Amino acid sequence: MNRRDAIKYTSLMTGTAVFPTVLSSLFASCNSNGVKNELDYHPEFFELEDFKMVTSLVDIILPKTDSPSASELGVHRIIDHMVGATYRPDERESFETRFNLFAKYLKTKGFKEGSDEEKLDILIGIINSNDPALNEVKSGFQEFRQLTVAFYLSTEEIAENFLNYLPVPGPYQACINVEEVGNKAWAI
Amino acid sequence: MNFSIKGKNEKSYDAIVIGSGISGGYAAMELCKKGYKTLILERGRNVEHGQYPTANLDNWDLPNQNRVPQEEVKKHYEKQDRLNWWLREDNKHWVNKDDEYPYEEIKRFDWIRGHHVGGRSIMWGKHCYRWSDIDFEANGKEGVGVDWPIRYKDIEPWYNYVEPFVGIAGQAEGLKQVPDGIFLPPFELNCAEQDFREKVAEVYPDRIITPGRVANLSEYNPKVHLGKRGQCQTRNRCWRGCPYGGYFSSQSATLPVAFETGNLSLRPDSIVSEIIYDSSTNKATGVRVKDANTGEEIEYFARIIFCNASTVGTTALLLNSRSESFPDGLGNSSGELGHNIMDHHYGMGASGVYPGFEDQYYKGRKPVGFYIPRFTNIDEASSRDDYRRGFGYQGGINRIQNVPSDAIGKDLKENIFKPGPYHLGMTCFGEMLPYHENKMFLDFDKKDKNGMPLITFDAELKENELKLRKHGVECAVEMLEAAGCTDIQSYNSLTAPGACIHEMGTARMGKDSKTSVLNKWNQMHDVSNVFVTDGACMTSSGTQNPSITYMALTARAVDYADREVKKGNL
């Protein structure tokens, strides 16, 4: 792993050091706000137009494969609800600033009108760009991507069916071979 | 555990214990074991072992991904949530609402607590480290505050006495600054943590990375771990209350053992407003209680009284117990009651990515990571010119989510179900000196809903603490560098006193009744049948988490009180 990767890996962890409560809640799960029907959902944080883009974004980031897509699990709603209802005012403001820059860029690239392939290309373009002018857009995107993954992994569906879910582990084993658990991450 | 009706009707006991948290539970158990009919008074609601509503919930079962909505924070928890990391959906029933239990601040003080049977023994961090003579001698040697009236040899037998029952998982290291205790097998360092221990030892042999010593039963022994204890299941949800009794709390350990003796009466919802003093005998005769539900005022009487209402709670109660003999609060002839308030301070440390060990993993969520005991100012070689005392660290190295920075779409999905790189985080915990001007007091012009004057805090960290913090961060970074970590980030965000939830010192022990409230037996200099064995008694703060020391001092004080009773002195 190069240094740039390392930074990205840990961007979500910054400042959260050692408290297990922080770690667990940071990567904790969320139900999808109790709303089943997409049409009944009224975004708490995003403007309606942006929320449509968010819905599309989470699925470009995590599309349906043999596991569900992000929007199938309500990840877009979770992001909206968490930012809208639980972020502190300063957290919300700083998220908003970065997201708006990112969203504005996507609009200039015609993201909304594009096909899924074109949308993916736009995002890959951001990832691969070395243009310093795109730094803020990039960090807005990386934050959004991290949130998408974190909330996706902490849904009950993924935790219980695609990760190693072990609610009552019993005695601790400090070092095991990762193959013993199929190279799969612990769900909680 | 059952609510005792007897406690409602009978008014006289051999002993009264005020508060049912970690030291109150211990005091009650020891008194009951010695045959004392004991009444334990708890101002909060009853909670029986097993009544832990969130203990088995996964985060997707909890609202808002376990975060408390801002609207609710604003309404009820503005002070309690300033820590950022503490208040959550899974524990908010253990946290007082600020609008119901207000307090005042001249300077910010994070007074984090909950009113319920068991107190903070339910939510405590469980780390248990012995104090050493480096701690007990420091005040006297340096001329800071007052000298401790005890030394390690006085408390050592009592650590030996309480530790097996508490059940502490830990590793012997032979260190003079945190003497070894009687340990259960440790929650071992994982591969990366073990590597960290070795790499740091190569460069800094005095910095010992050891498994945190915690009151979790890594090996349950029903003959020793009495009460409602059981094997720790490594769920790492201790703060919610453990249905397995995997860690030590009043509910899981001391209260059930006390009840078994037949000598305990527990009365929850009982707010002690003051201790009743009789100037003709120069003793306390009992306590005045207000029933939190009915408002009824009741007096209970006893031969000896143990104050274990927490550092702040006990001191508030004593300050409110005013009489002709003690116009400024019971036992306050020294004028020190409420002063010298301390805490530990944190919010500084470092984090980074720990390279390697991709083939290895761990199983279980151990309830602790590593601990690095203090290593400065412990001898000539480690002495510092820039600050007094020292700091320790708590931390851990765990595999985080696997989110490669350049992956997206199907490619990203192939990665995210795998364990990610190891990430190290460690936080520094520093000693805070006792300053007379750091204090709490009562504002008698303002009352809470129970008619109790409002507790007011006026305390701050000072130059010594700030210098110590700076070095704590530097040393953390040095260790991560020695281990070859990447993306090292350091931080130093000043915390307010109280934020570590280790408040102590407001009724300190000392040799001289003119400058301290308690003698070497945790007995009031002024009123011989009143004992204070919670954090209020502490003469300095050390760097160690304090609860095990409170428990040892409590058992020692009960033993002393019993001997005094038998001698006819009490």
CSV table of C-alpha atoms in Angstrom, one decimal, chain B residues 4-439:
chain,number,residue,atom,x,y,z
B,4,SER,CA,-36.3,-4.7,50.5
B,5,ILE,CA,-39.6,-3.7,52.1
B,6,LYS,CA,-37.7,-3.8,55.4
B,7,GLY,CA,-35.7,-0.9,54.2
B,8,LYS,CA,-38.8,1.2,54.0
B,9,ASN,CA,-40.0,0.5,57.5
B,10,GLU,CA,-37.1,0.1,59.7
B,11,LYS,CA,-35.2,3.3,60.6
B,12,SER,CA,-32.2,2.0,62.4
B,13,TYR,CA,-29.3,0.1,61.0
B,14,ASP,CA,-25.7,-0.8,62.0
B,15,ALA,CA,-24.4,1.0,58.9
B,16,ILE,CA,-25.6,3.2,56.2
B,17,VAL,CA,-23.9,3.4,52.8
B,18,ILE,CA,-24.8,6.3,50.6
B,19,GLY,CA,-24.5,5.4,46.9
B,20,SER,CA,-24.5,2.0,45.2
B,21,GLY,CA,-21.8,2.5,42.6
B,22,ILE,CA,-18.4,0.8,42.5
B,23,SER,CA,-17.2,1.8,46.0
B,24,GLY,CA,-20.7,1.9,47.6
B,25,GLY,CA,-21.4,-1.6,46.5
B,26,TYR,CA,-18.1,-2.7,47.9
B,27,ALA,CA,-18.6,-1.0,51.2
B,28,ALA,CA,-22.1,-2.5,51.6
B,29,MET,CA,-20.7,-6.0,50.7
B,30,GLU,CA,-17.9,-5.8,53.2
B,31,LEU,CA,-20.1,-4.5,56.0
B,32,CYS,CA,-22.7,-7.2,55.4
B,33,LYS,CA,-20.1,-9.9,55.4
B,34,LYS,CA,-19.0,-8.7,58.8
B,35,GLY,CA,-22.5,-9.0,60.1
B,36,TYR,CA,-23.6,-5.3,60.0
B,37,LYS,CA,-27.2,-4.7,59.2
B,38,THR,CA,-26.6,-2.3,56.3
B,39,LEU,CA,-28.9,0.1,54.5
B,40,ILE,CA,-27.6,1.2,51.1
B,41,LEU,CA,-29.3,4.3,49.8
B,42,GLU,CA,-29.3,5.0,46.0
B,43,ARG,CA,-30.8,8.2,44.7
B,44,GLY,CA,-31.6,6.7,41.3
B,45,ARG,CA,-34.0,4.1,40.1
B,46,ASN,CA,-33.5,0.4,40.8
B,47,VAL,CA,-31.8,-1.7,38.2
B,48,GLU,CA,-31.4,-5.4,38.8
B,49,HIS,CA,-28.8,-7.6,37.2
B,50,GLY,CA,-30.0,-8.5,33.7
B,51,GLN,CA,-32.1,-5.4,33.3
B,52,TYR,CA,-29.9,-4.1,30.5
B,53,PRO,CA,-32.4,-3.2,27.7
B,54,THR,CA,-29.8,-2.8,24.9
B,55,ALA,CA,-27.4,-5.6,25.8
B,56,ASN,CA,-28.4,-7.9,23.0
B,57,LEU,CA,-29.2,-5.4,20.3
B,58,ASP,CA,-27.1,-5.1,17.2
B,59,ASN,CA,-26.7,-1.6,15.9
B,60,TRP,CA,-29.2,-2.1,13.2
B,61,ASP,CA,-31.8,-2.8,15.9
B,62,LEU,CA,-31.0,0.6,17.5
B,63,PRO,CA,-32.4,3.9,16.2
B,64,ASN,CA,-30.3,6.2,14.1
B,65,GLN,CA,-27.3,3.9,13.8
B,66,ASN,CA,-26.9,4.2,17.5
B,67,ARG,CA,-26.5,8.0,17.4
B,68,VAL,CA,-28.8,10.2,19.4
B,69,PRO,CA,-30.5,12.8,17.2
B,70,GLN,CA,-29.4,16.4,17.6
B,71,GLU,CA,-32.9,17.5,18.5
B,72,GLU,CA,-32.8,15.2,21.5
B,73,VAL,CA,-29.3,16.2,22.5
B,74,LYS,CA,-30.2,19.8,22.5
B,75,LYS,CA,-33.2,19.2,24.7
B,76,HIS,CA,-31.8,16.8,27.2
B,77,TYR,CA,-28.1,16.2,26.9
B,78,GLU,CA,-26.3,19.3,26.0
B,79,LYS,CA,-23.6,18.9,28.7
B,80,GLN,CA,-23.6,15.1,28.8
B,81,ASP,CA,-22.9,15.0,25.0
B,82,ARG,CA,-20.1,17.4,24.9
B,83,LEU,CA,-17.7,14.5,25.0
B,84,ASN,CA,-18.8,13.5,21.5
B,85,TRP,CA,-18.0,9.8,22.1
B,86,TRP,CA,-20.1,8.9,25.1
B,87,LEU,CA,-23.8,9.5,24.6
B,88,ARG,CA,-25.4,6.9,22.3
B,89,GLU,CA,-28.8,5.2,21.9
B,90,ASP,CA,-27.4,2.1,23.5
B,91,ASN,CA,-26.4,3.8,26.7
B,92,LYS,CA,-28.5,6.9,27.1
B,93,HIS,CA,-30.7,5.3,29.8
B,94,TRP,CA,-27.5,5.3,32.0
B,95,VAL,CA,-27.0,9.1,31.4
B,96,ASN,CA,-28.7,11.8,33.3
B,97,LYS,CA,-30.7,14.4,31.4
B,98,ASP,CA,-29.2,17.8,31.9
B,99,ASP,CA,-32.6,19.4,32.1
B,100,GLU,CA,-33.6,17.2,34.9
B,101,TYR,CA,-30.3,17.3,36.8
B,102,PRO,CA,-28.8,20.7,36.1
B,103,TYR,CA,-25.4,21.9,37.4
B,104,GLU,CA,-23.6,25.1,37.1
B,105,GLU,CA,-20.1,26.0,35.7
B,106,ILE,CA,-17.9,28.9,36.2
B,107,LYS,CA,-15.5,27.0,33.9
B,108,ARG,CA,-16.6,24.1,31.8
B,109,PHE,CA,-16.7,20.8,33.7
B,110,ASP,CA,-18.0,17.7,32.1
B,111,TRP,CA,-19.8,15.9,35.0
B,112,ILE,CA,-20.9,12.7,33.3
B,113,ARG,CA,-23.1,10.4,35.4
B,114,GLY,CA,-26.3,8.5,35.7
B,115,HIS,CA,-28.7,8.0,38.6
B,116,HIS,CA,-29.5,4.4,39.0
B,117,VAL,CA,-28.5,1.4,41.2
B,118,GLY,CA,-25.0,0.4,40.3
B,119,GLY,CA,-24.1,4.0,39.2
B,120,ARG,CA,-21.1,4.1,36.9
B,121,SER,CA,-20.0,0.6,37.8
B,122,ILE,CA,-22.3,-0.4,34.9
B,123,MET,CA,-20.6,1.9,32.4
B,124,TRP,CA,-17.0,2.1,33.7
B,125,GLY,CA,-13.9,1.5,31.5
B,126,LYS,CA,-12.9,-1.5,33.7
B,127,HIS,CA,-9.2,-0.8,33.6
B,128,CYS,CA,-7.5,-1.7,36.9
B,129,TYR,CA,-3.9,-0.6,37.7
B,130,ARG,CA,-2.3,-0.6,41.1
B,131,TRP,CA,-0.8,2.6,42.4
B,132,SER,CA,2.8,2.6,43.5
B,133,ASP,CA,4.9,4.6,45.9
B,134,ILE,CA,5.9,6.7,43.0
B,135,ASP,CA,2.3,8.0,43.2
B,136,PHE,CA,1.9,7.9,47.0
B,137,GLU,CA,5.2,9.8,47.6
B,138,ALA,CA,4.9,12.4,44.9
B,139,ASN,CA,3.0,15.1,46.7
B,140,GLY,CA,5.2,14.9,49.8
B,141,LYS,CA,8.4,14.9,47.8
B,142,GLU,CA,7.4,17.7,45.5
B,143,GLY,CA,5.5,19.9,48.0
B,144,VAL,CA,2.4,19.7,45.9
B,145,GLY,CA,-1.0,19.6,47.7
B,146,VAL,CA,-0.6,17.5,50.9
B,147,ASP,CA,1.3,14.3,51.4
B,148,TRP,CA,-0.7,11.0,51.2
B,149,PRO,CA,-1.1,9.6,54.6
B,150,ILE,CA,-0.6,6.1,53.3
B,151,ARG,CA,2.1,4.2,51.2
B,152,TYR,CA,2.0,1.2,49.0
B,153,LYS,CA,2.6,-1.2,51.8
B,154,ASP,CA,-0.6,0.0,53.5
B,155,ILE,CA,-2.8,-0.6,50.5
B,156,GLU,CA,-1.0,-3.6,49.0
B,157,PRO,CA,-2.7,-6.3,51.1
B,158,TRP,CA,-6.0,-4.7,50.2
B,159,TYR,CA,-5.3,-4.8,46.4
B,160,ASN,CA,-4.5,-8.5,47.1
B,161,TYR,CA,-7.8,-8.8,48.9
B,162,VAL,CA,-10.1,-7.2,46.3
B,163,GLU,CA,-8.4,-8.2,43.0
B,164,PRO,CA,-9.3,-11.9,43.0
B,165,PHE,CA,-13.0,-11.2,43.6
B,166,VAL,CA,-13.1,-8.4,41.1
B,167,GLY,CA,-11.3,-10.6,38.6
B,168,ILE,CA,-8.7,-8.8,36.6
B,169,ALA,CA,-7.3,-10.1,33.3
B,170,GLY,CA,-3.8,-8.8,32.9
B,171,GLN,CA,-0.1,-9.6,32.4
B,172,ALA,CA,2.6,-9.3,35.0
B,173,GLU,CA,5.4,-7.0,33.8
B,174,GLY,CA,7.4,-6.4,37.0
B,175,LEU,CA,7.1,-2.6,36.7
B,176,LYS,CA,7.6,-0.4,39.7
B,177,GLN,CA,5.2,2.3,38.4
B,178,VAL,CA,2.2,-0.1,38.1
B,179,PRO,CA,2.9,-3.1,40.4
B,180,ASP,CA,1.7,-6.5,39.3
B,181,GLY,CA,-1.6,-7.6,40.7
B,182,ILE,CA,-3.3,-11.0,41.1
B,183,PHE,CA,-4.3,-11.6,37.5
B,184,LEU,CA,-6.4,-13.8,35.4
B,185,PRO,CA,-5.0,-14.6,32.0
B,186,PRO,CA,-4.7,-11.5,29.9
B,187,PHE,CA,-6.7,-10.6,26.8
B,188,GLU,CA,-3.7,-11.2,24.7
B,189,LEU,CA,-2.2,-8.7,22.3
B,190,ASN,CA,-3.1,-9.6,18.7
B,191,CYS,CA,-0.4,-10.1,16.1
B,192,ALA,CA,0.0,-6.5,15.3
B,193,GLU,CA,-0.1,-5.4,18.9
B,194,GLN,CA,2.5,-7.9,19.8
B,195,ASP,CA,4.7,-6.7,17.0
B,196,PHE,CA,4.2,-3.1,18.2
B,197,ARG,CA,5.3,-4.2,21.7
B,198,GLU,CA,8.5,-5.7,20.3
B,199,LYS,CA,9.3,-2.9,17.8
B,200,VAL,CA,8.9,-0.2,20.5
B,201,ALA,CA,10.9,-2.1,23.0
B,202,GLU,CA,13.9,-2.2,20.6
B,203,VAL,CA,14.0,1.6,20.5
B,204,TYR,CA,12.4,2.6,23.8
B,205,PRO,CA,12.9,-0.2,26.3
B,206,ASP,CA,11.2,1.7,29.0
B,207,ARG,CA,7.9,1.9,27.1
B,208,ILE,CA,6.0,-1.3,27.8
B,209,ILE,CA,3.0,-2.2,25.7
B,210,THR,CA,1.0,-4.7,27.7
B,211,PRO,CA,-2.5,-6.1,27.5
B,212,GLY,CA,-4.8,-3.7,29.3
B,213,ARG,CA,-5.7,-4.9,32.8
B,214,VAL,CA,-9.5,-5.1,33.0
B,215,ALA,CA,-12.1,-6.4,35.3
B,216,ASN,CA,-13.4,-8.9,32.7
B,217,LEU,CA,-13.4,-12.6,33.5
B,218,SER,CA,-11.1,-14.1,30.9
B,219,GLU,CA,-11.3,-17.2,33.1
B,220,TYR,CA,-14.4,-17.6,35.3
B,221,ASN,CA,-14.0,-19.3,38.6
B,222,PRO,CA,-17.4,-19.7,40.4
B,223,LYS,CA,-15.6,-20.2,43.7
B,224,VAL,CA,-14.0,-16.8,43.6
B,225,HIS,CA,-16.2,-14.8,41.3
B,226,LEU,CA,-19.2,-14.9,43.5
B,227,GLY,CA,-22.5,-13.2,42.7
B,228,LYS,CA,-23.8,-13.2,39.1
B,229,ARG,CA,-20.5,-13.4,37.3
B,230,GLY,CA,-19.7,-15.5,34.3
B,231,GLN,CA,-17.1,-15.9,31.5
B,232,CYS,CA,-16.5,-12.9,29.4
B,233,GLN,CA,-17.9,-13.6,25.9
B,234,THR,CA,-15.8,-10.9,24.2
B,235,ARG,CA,-18.8,-9.0,22.8
B,236,ASN,CA,-17.3,-5.7,23.8
B,237,ARG,CA,-20.6,-4.2,24.8
B,238,CYS,CA,-19.8,-3.9,28.5
B,239,TRP,CA,-21.2,-0.4,29.0
B,240,ARG,CA,-24.7,-1.6,28.1
B,241,GLY,CA,-24.6,-4.0,31.1
B,242,CYS,CA,-23.6,-7.6,30.6
B,243,PRO,CA,-26.2,-10.4,30.8
B,244,TYR,CA,-23.3,-12.8,31.2
B,245,GLY,CA,-21.8,-11.0,34.2
B,246,GLY,CA,-18.6,-10.9,32.2
B,247,TYR,CA,-17.3,-7.8,33.9
B,248,PHE,CA,-17.4,-6.4,37.4
B,249,SER,CA,-20.3,-4.2,38.4
B,250,SER,CA,-22.3,-3.6,41.6
B,251,GLN,CA,-25.2,-5.6,40.0
B,252,SER,CA,-23.1,-8.6,39.0
B,253,ALA,CA,-20.8,-8.8,42.0
B,254,THR,CA,-21.0,-6.8,45.2
B,255,LEU,CA,-24.8,-6.4,45.6
B,256,PRO,CA,-25.8,-10.0,45.1
B,257,VAL,CA,-23.1,-11.2,47.5
B,258,ALA,CA,-24.2,-8.6,50.0
B,259,PHE,CA,-27.8,-9.7,49.7
B,260,GLU,CA,-26.9,-13.3,50.3
B,261,THR,CA,-25.7,-12.5,53.8
B,262,GLY,CA,-29.3,-11.4,54.6
B,263,ASN,CA,-27.9,-8.2,56.1
B,264,LEU,CA,-28.5,-5.8,53.2
B,265,SER,CA,-31.4,-3.5,52.6
B,266,LEU,CA,-31.4,-1.5,49.4
B,267,ARG,CA,-33.5,1.6,49.0
B,268,PRO,CA,-33.4,3.1,45.5
B,269,ASP,CA,-35.1,6.5,44.7
B,270,SER,CA,-33.6,7.8,48.0
B,271,ILE,CA,-32.0,11.2,47.7
B,272,VAL,CA,-29.8,11.8,50.8
B,273,SER,CA,-30.0,15.6,51.4
B,274,GLU,CA,-27.8,15.7,54.5
B,275,ILE,CA,-26.1,13.8,57.2
B,276,ILE,CA,-27.5,14.4,60.7
B,277,TYR,CA,-24.8,15.5,63.2
B,278,ASP,CA,-25.1,15.4,67.0
B,279,SER,CA,-22.8,17.9,68.6
B,280,SER,CA,-23.2,16.3,72.1
B,281,THR,CA,-21.5,13.1,70.9
B,282,ASN,CA,-19.6,14.6,68.0
B,283,LYS,CA,-20.9,11.9,65.8
B,284,ALA,CA,-23.3,11.6,62.9
B,285,THR,CA,-26.5,9.9,63.9
B,286,GLY,CA,-28.0,9.2,60.5
B,287,VAL,CA,-29.1,10.7,57.3
B,288,ARG,CA,-32.1,12.7,56.0
B,289,VAL,CA,-33.6,11.2,52.8
B,290,LYS,CA,-36.1,12.5,50.4
B,291,ASP,CA,-38.0,9.9,48.4
B,292,ALA,CA,-37.6,10.8,44.8
B,293,ASN,CA,-41.0,9.6,43.8
B,294,THR,CA,-43.2,10.6,46.7
B,295,GLY,CA,-41.3,13.5,48.1
B,296,GLU,CA,-41.6,12.0,51.5
B,297,GLU,CA,-38.8,12.9,54.0
B,298,ILE,CA,-37.5,10.2,56.1
B,299,GLU,CA,-34.6,9.9,58.6
B,300,TYR,CA,-32.5,6.7,58.9
B,301,PHE,CA,-30.1,6.1,61.7
B,302,ALA,CA,-26.9,4.1,62.0
B,303,ARG,CA,-23.7,3.7,64.0
B,304,ILE,CA,-21.4,4.2,61.0
B,305,ILE,CA,-22.0,6.0,57.7
B,306,PHE,CA,-20.1,5.4,54.5
B,307,CYS,CA,-20.2,8.1,51.9
B,308,ASN,CA,-20.0,6.6,48.4
B,309,ALA,CA,-22.1,8.9,46.4
B,310,SER,CA,-19.2,9.7,44.0
B,311,THR,CA,-16.6,12.4,44.3
B,312,VAL,CA,-19.0,15.2,43.5
B,313,GLY,CA,-22.1,13.7,45.0
B,314,THR,CA,-20.5,12.9,48.3
B,315,THR,CA,-18.9,16.3,48.6
B,316,ALA,CA,-22.2,18.1,47.7
B,317,LEU,CA,-24.0,16.1,50.4
B,318,LEU,CA,-21.3,17.0,53.0
B,319,LEU,CA,-21.4,20.7,52.0
B,320,ASN,CA,-25.1,20.6,52.4
B,321,SER,CA,-24.9,19.1,55.9
B,322,ARG,CA,-24.6,22.3,57.8
B,323,SER,CA,-24.8,22.7,61.5
B,324,GLU,CA,-23.7,25.1,64.2
B,325,SER,CA,-20.6,23.0,64.6
B,326,PHE,CA,-20.0,22.8,60.9
B,327,PRO,CA,-21.4,25.9,59.3
B,328,ASP,CA,-19.5,25.2,56.0
B,329,GLY,CA,-20.4,21.6,55.7
B,330,LEU,CA,-19.8,18.4,57.7
B,331,GLY,CA,-16.2,17.6,58.4
B,332,ASN,CA,-15.1,20.8,56.8
B,333,SER,CA,-13.1,22.4,59.6
B,334,SER,CA,-10.1,22.4,57.2
B,335,GLY,CA,-12.0,24.4,54.6
B,336,GLU,CA,-10.7,21.9,52.0
B,337,LEU,CA,-14.0,20.2,51.3
B,338,GLY,CA,-14.8,20.8,47.6
B,339,HIS,CA,-11.3,21.9,46.8
B,340,ASN,CA,-8.5,20.2,45.0
B,341,ILE,CA,-10.8,18.6,42.4
B,342,MET,CA,-8.9,16.5,39.9
B,343,ASP,CA,-9.5,14.3,36.9
B,344,HIS,CA,-7.3,12.7,34.3
B,345,HIS,CA,-7.1,14.6,31.0
B,346,TYR,CA,-6.9,13.1,27.5
B,347,GLY,CA,-7.8,14.0,24.0
B,348,MET,CA,-4.2,13.7,22.9
B,349,GLY,CA,-2.5,10.9,21.1
B,350,ALA,CA,-1.7,9.5,17.7
B,351,SER,CA,-3.1,7.1,15.1
B,352,GLY,CA,-1.7,5.5,12.0
B,353,VAL,CA,-1.9,2.5,9.6
B,354,TYR,CA,0.0,-0.5,11.0
B,355,PRO,CA,1.7,-2.3,8.1
B,356,GLY,CA,1.7,-6.1,7.6
B,357,PHE,CA,-0.1,-9.1,9.1
B,358,GLU,CA,-2.6,-9.3,6.2
B,359,ASP,CA,-2.7,-13.1,6.6
B,360,GLN,CA,-3.6,-12.8,10.3
B,361,TYR,CA,-6.8,-11.9,12.1
B,362,TYR,CA,-8.3,-12.3,15.5
B,363,LYS,CA,-11.5,-13.8,16.8
B,364,GLY,CA,-13.7,-12.1,19.3
B,365,ARG,CA,-14.1,-8.5,20.3
B,366,LYS,CA,-11.9,-8.3,23.3
B,367,PRO,CA,-13.1,-5.7,25.8
B,368,VAL,CA,-9.7,-3.9,25.9
B,369,GLY,CA,-6.7,-3.2,23.8
B,370,PHE,CA,-3.2,-2.4,25.1
B,371,TYR,CA,-1.9,-0.2,27.9
B,372,ILE,CA,1.4,1.7,28.1
B,373,PRO,CA,2.2,2.5,31.7
B,374,ARG,CA,3.7,5.8,32.6
B,375,PHE,CA,7.4,6.0,31.8
B,376,THR,CA,8.5,9.6,32.6
B,377,ASN,CA,9.4,11.0,36.1
B,378,ILE,CA,9.5,7.5,37.6
B,379,ASP,CA,13.2,7.7,38.5
B,380,GLU,CA,16.3,9.9,38.0
B,381,ALA,CA,16.8,8.7,34.5
B,382,SER,CA,13.3,9.5,33.3
B,383,SER,CA,13.0,12.8,35.2
B,384,ARG,CA,11.8,15.9,33.2
B,385,ASP,CA,12.5,19.5,33.7
B,386,ASP,CA,9.4,20.7,31.9
B,387,TYR,CA,6.6,19.0,33.9
B,388,ARG,CA,5.8,17.0,37.0
B,389,ARG,CA,4.3,13.4,37.0
B,390,GLY,CA,3.4,11.5,33.9
B,391,PHE,CA,0.9,9.9,31.5
B,392,GLY,CA,0.0,6.5,30.2
B,393,TYR,CA,-1.8,5.4,27.0
B,394,GLN,CA,-4.6,3.1,26.1
B,395,GLY,CA,-4.9,2.0,22.6
B,396,GLY,CA,-5.5,-0.8,20.1
B,397,ILE,CA,-4.7,-2.1,16.7
B,398,ASN,CA,-7.6,-3.5,14.7
B,399,ARG,CA,-8.4,-4.2,11.1
B,400,ILE,CA,-10.6,-1.5,9.7
B,401,GLN,CA,-12.8,-1.6,6.6
B,402,ASN,CA,-11.2,-2.5,3.4
B,403,VAL,CA,-11.9,0.5,1.1
B,404,PRO,CA,-9.0,0.9,-1.4
B,405,SER,CA,-8.8,4.5,-2.5
B,406,ASP,CA,-9.0,3.7,-6.2
B,407,ALA,CA,-11.8,1.1,-6.2
B,408,ILE,CA,-15.4,1.7,-7.3
B,409,GLY,CA,-18.3,-0.3,-8.5
B,410,LYS,CA,-17.9,-4.1,-8.8
B,411,ASP,CA,-14.2,-3.7,-8.1
B,412,LEU,CA,-14.9,-2.0,-4.8
B,413,LYS,CA,-17.5,-4.7,-3.9
B,414,GLU,CA,-14.9,-7.4,-4.3
B,415,ASN,CA,-12.8,-5.7,-1.7
B,416,ILE,CA,-15.2,-4.6,1.0
B,417,PHE,CA,-16.1,-7.9,2.5
B,418,LYS,CA,-12.5,-8.6,3.2
B,419,PRO,CA,-10.7,-7.4,6.3
B,420,GLY,CA,-8.8,-4.1,5.8
B,421,PRO,CA,-5.5,-3.0,7.0
B,422,TYR,CA,-4.5,-2.8,10.6
B,423,HIS,CA,-5.1,0.6,12.2
B,424,LEU,CA,-3.5,1.8,15.4
B,425,GLY,CA,-5.0,4.3,17.7
B,426,MET,CA,-3.8,5.4,21.1
B,427,THR,CA,-4.9,8.0,23.5
B,428,CYS,CA,-2.8,9.5,26.2
B,429,PHE,CA,-4.1,9.9,29.8
B,430,GLY,CA,-2.3,12.4,31.9
B,431,GLU,CA,-2.1,13.1,35.6
B,432,MET,CA,-3.7,16.3,36.9
B,433,LEU,CA,-2.2,18.0,40.0
B,434,PRO,CA,-4.3,19.0,42.9
B,435,TYR,CA,-4.8,22.8,43.0
B,436,HIS,CA,-6.6,24.4,45.9
B,437,GLU,CA,-8.3,26.9,43.6
B,438,ASN,CA,-9.8,24.1,41.5
B,439,LYS,CA,-13.1,23.5,43.2
